Coordinates of C-alpha atoms in Angstrom, one line a residue:
X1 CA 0.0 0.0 0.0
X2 CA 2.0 3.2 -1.5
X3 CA 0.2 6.3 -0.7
X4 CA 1.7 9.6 -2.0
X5 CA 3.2 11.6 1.5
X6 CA 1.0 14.1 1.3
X7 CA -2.8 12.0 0.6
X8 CA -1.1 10.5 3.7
X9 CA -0.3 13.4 5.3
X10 CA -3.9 14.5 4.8
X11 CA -5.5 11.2 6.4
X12 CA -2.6 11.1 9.3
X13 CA -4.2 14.9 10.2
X14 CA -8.0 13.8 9.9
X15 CA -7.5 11.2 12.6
X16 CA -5.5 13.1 15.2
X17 CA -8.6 15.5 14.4
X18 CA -10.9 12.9 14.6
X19 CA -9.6 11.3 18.0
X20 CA -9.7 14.9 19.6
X21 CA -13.3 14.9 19.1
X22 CA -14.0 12.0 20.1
X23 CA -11.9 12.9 23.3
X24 CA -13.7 16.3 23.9
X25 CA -17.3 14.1 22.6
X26 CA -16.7 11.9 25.8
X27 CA -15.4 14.6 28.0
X28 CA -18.3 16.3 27.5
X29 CA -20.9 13.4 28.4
X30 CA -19.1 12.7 31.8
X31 CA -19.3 16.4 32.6
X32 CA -23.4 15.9 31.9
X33 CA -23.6 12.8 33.7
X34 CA -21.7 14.2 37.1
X35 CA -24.1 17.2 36.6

């Protein structure tokens, strides 16, 4: 599987995005639920 640096780049960047939303996503719901 040979992707070109920067299409991997790209992807690389959309999941360390992806996982911060998820983080702040789950964040969130444990601050609702101790509320």
């Amino acid at each position: 599987m040979l992707l070109v640096p920067g299409e991997d780049e790209e992807k690389r960047i959309k999941t360390v995005e992806e996982k911060k939303k998820r983080k702040k996503r789950k964040e969130v719901i444990k601050k609702k639920k101790i509320k």
